[in-house]
Coordinates of C-alpha atoms in Angstrom, one line a residue:
X177 CA -3.5 10.4 7.7
X178 CA -5.1 9.2 10.9
X179 CA -4.7 5.5 11.5
X180 CA -8.5 4.7 11.2
X181 CA -10.5 2.5 9.0
X182 CA -12.2 5.5 7.5
X183 CA -8.8 6.8 6.2
X184 CA -8.5 3.8 3.9
X185 CA -11.0 5.0 1.3
X186 CA -9.5 8.5 1.6
X187 CA -6.0 7.2 0.9
X188 CA -7.4 5.3 -2.1
X189 CA -9.2 8.4 -3.4
X190 CA -6.0 10.5 -3.1
X191 CA -3.9 7.9 -4.9
X192 CA -6.5 7.6 -7.7
X193 CA -6.6 11.4 -8.2
X194 CA -2.8 11.6 -8.3
X195 CA -2.4 8.7 -10.7
X196 CA -5.0 10.3 -13.0
X197 CA -3.0 13.6 -12.9
X198 CA 0.1 11.6 -13.8
X199 CA -1.7 10.0 -16.8
X200 CA -1.3 6.5 -15.5
X201 CA -3.0 3.7 -17.4
X202 CA -6.3 2.4 -16.0
X203 CA -4.8 -1.0 -15.1
X204 CA -1.9 0.7 -13.2
X205 CA -4.5 2.8 -11.3
X206 CA -6.6 -0.2 -10.4
X207 CA -3.5 -2.3 -9.2
X208 CA -2.0 0.6 -7.2
X209 CA -5.3 1.4 -5.5
X210 CA -5.7 -2.3 -4.5
X211 CA -2.1 -2.5 -3.1
X212 CA -2.5 0.8 -1.2
X213 CA -5.8 -0.4 0.2
X214 CA -4.3 -3.7 1.4
X215 CA -1.1 -2.2 2.9
X216 CA -2.9 0.8 4.5
X217 CA -5.5 -1.5 6.0
X218 CA -2.7 -3.7 7.5
X219 CA -1.0 -0.7 9.0
X220 CA -4.3 0.4 10.6
X221 CA -5.2 -3.1 11.9
X222 CA -1.9 -4.5 13.0
X223 CA 0.0 -1.6 14.5
X224 CA -0.5 1.0 17.3
X225 CA 0.0 3.9 14.9
X226 CA -1.8 7.2 15.3
X227 CA -0.9 8.1 11.8
X228 CA -0.2 6.2 8.6
X229 CA 1.7 7.7 5.7
X230 CA 1.3 6.9 2.0
X231 CA 3.7 8.0 -0.7
X232 CA 4.0 7.2 -4.4
X233 CA 6.9 7.8 -6.8
X234 CA 7.6 6.8 -10.3
X235 CA 11.1 5.2 -10.6
X236 CA 11.9 4.2 -14.1
X237 CA 9.4 1.7 -15.3
X238 CA 7.9 1.1 -11.8
X239 CA 5.7 2.9 -9.4
X240 CA 6.9 2.7 -5.8
X241 CA 4.2 2.6 -3.1
X242 CA 5.4 3.2 0.5
X243 CA 3.1 2.9 3.5
X244 CA 4.7 4.1 6.7
X245 CA 3.3 3.1 10.2
X246 CA 4.4 4.0 13.7
X247 CA 4.8 0.4 14.8
X248 CA 3.9 -0.8 18.2
X249 CA 4.8 -3.5 20.8
X250 CA 3.3 -6.3 18.8
X251 CA 4.0 -5.0 15.3
X252 CA 6.1 -7.2 13.1
X253 CA 7.0 -7.2 9.4
X254 CA 4.0 -8.3 7.4
X255 CA 4.1 -11.7 5.7
X256 CA 1.6 -13.9 3.9
X257 CA 0.3 -16.7 6.1
X258 CA 0.5 -20.3 4.8
X259 CA -3.0 -21.4 3.8
X260 CA -4.4 -17.8 4.1
X261 CA -6.1 -17.9 0.7
X262 CA -8.9 -19.9 2.4
X263 CA -9.0 -17.8 5.5
X264 CA -10.4 -14.3 6.2
X265 CA -7.1 -12.7 7.0
X266 CA -3.8 -12.8 5.1
X267 CA -5.1 -12.8 1.5
X268 CA -4.2 -9.2 1.0
X269 CA -0.5 -9.9 1.0
X270 CA -0.9 -12.6 -1.6
X271 CA -2.6 -9.9 -3.8
X272 CA 0.3 -7.5 -3.1
X273 CA 2.8 -10.2 -4.1
X274 CA 0.8 -11.1 -7.2
X275 CA 0.5 -7.5 -8.4
X276 CA 4.0 -6.3 -7.4
X277 CA 7.3 -7.0 -9.1
X278 CA 8.8 -6.9 -5.6
X279 CA 7.8 -5.8 -2.1
X280 CA 9.2 -5.7 1.4
X281 CA 9.8 -3.7 4.6
X282 CA 12.4 -1.5 6.1
X283 CA 12.6 0.3 9.4
X284 CA 11.6 4.0 9.5
X285 CA 14.8 6.1 9.5
X286 CA 13.5 8.3 12.3
X287 CA 12.9 5.6 14.9
X288 CA 9.8 3.4 15.7
X289 CA 7.8 2.0 12.9
X290 CA 8.3 0.5 9.4
X291 CA 7.8 1.2 5.8
X292 CA 6.1 -1.4 3.7
X293 CA 6.9 -0.8 0.0
X294 CA 5.9 -2.3 -3.2
X295 CA 7.1 -1.8 -6.8
X296 CA 4.5 -2.2 -9.5
X297 CA 4.9 -1.9 -13.3
X298 CA 4.1 1.6 -14.4
X299 CA 2.9 2.9 -17.8
X300 CA 0.9 5.9 -18.9
X301 CA -2.4 5.7 -20.7
X302 CA -2.2 5.6 -24.5
X303 CA -3.5 8.7 -26.1

């Protein structure tokens, strides 16, 4: 998707639709939407990307979220800032950490950029 602020709600909408199709529980959908929003927003705000990718996969009892950016000269691996709970920026990664069993980054296989991933508990809705 284009690396624009207006793409964030579109990414969230697509994720929500996919999770509904998969039959994910409401809490899973809410948590994944929040994590996607935070990570996608960071990719738009803190990299020189023209495009940002978003992928989901169910792996065992987890759902893996991967947000891929194209990097940039000042892009670095995201990290929560000390004291950022009281500041405007940085709170999103505390939320990602709180909702995820694990999260991290890795370089993009094809060159410039990085993948920020998060694994959240996954369960389907009770029928």
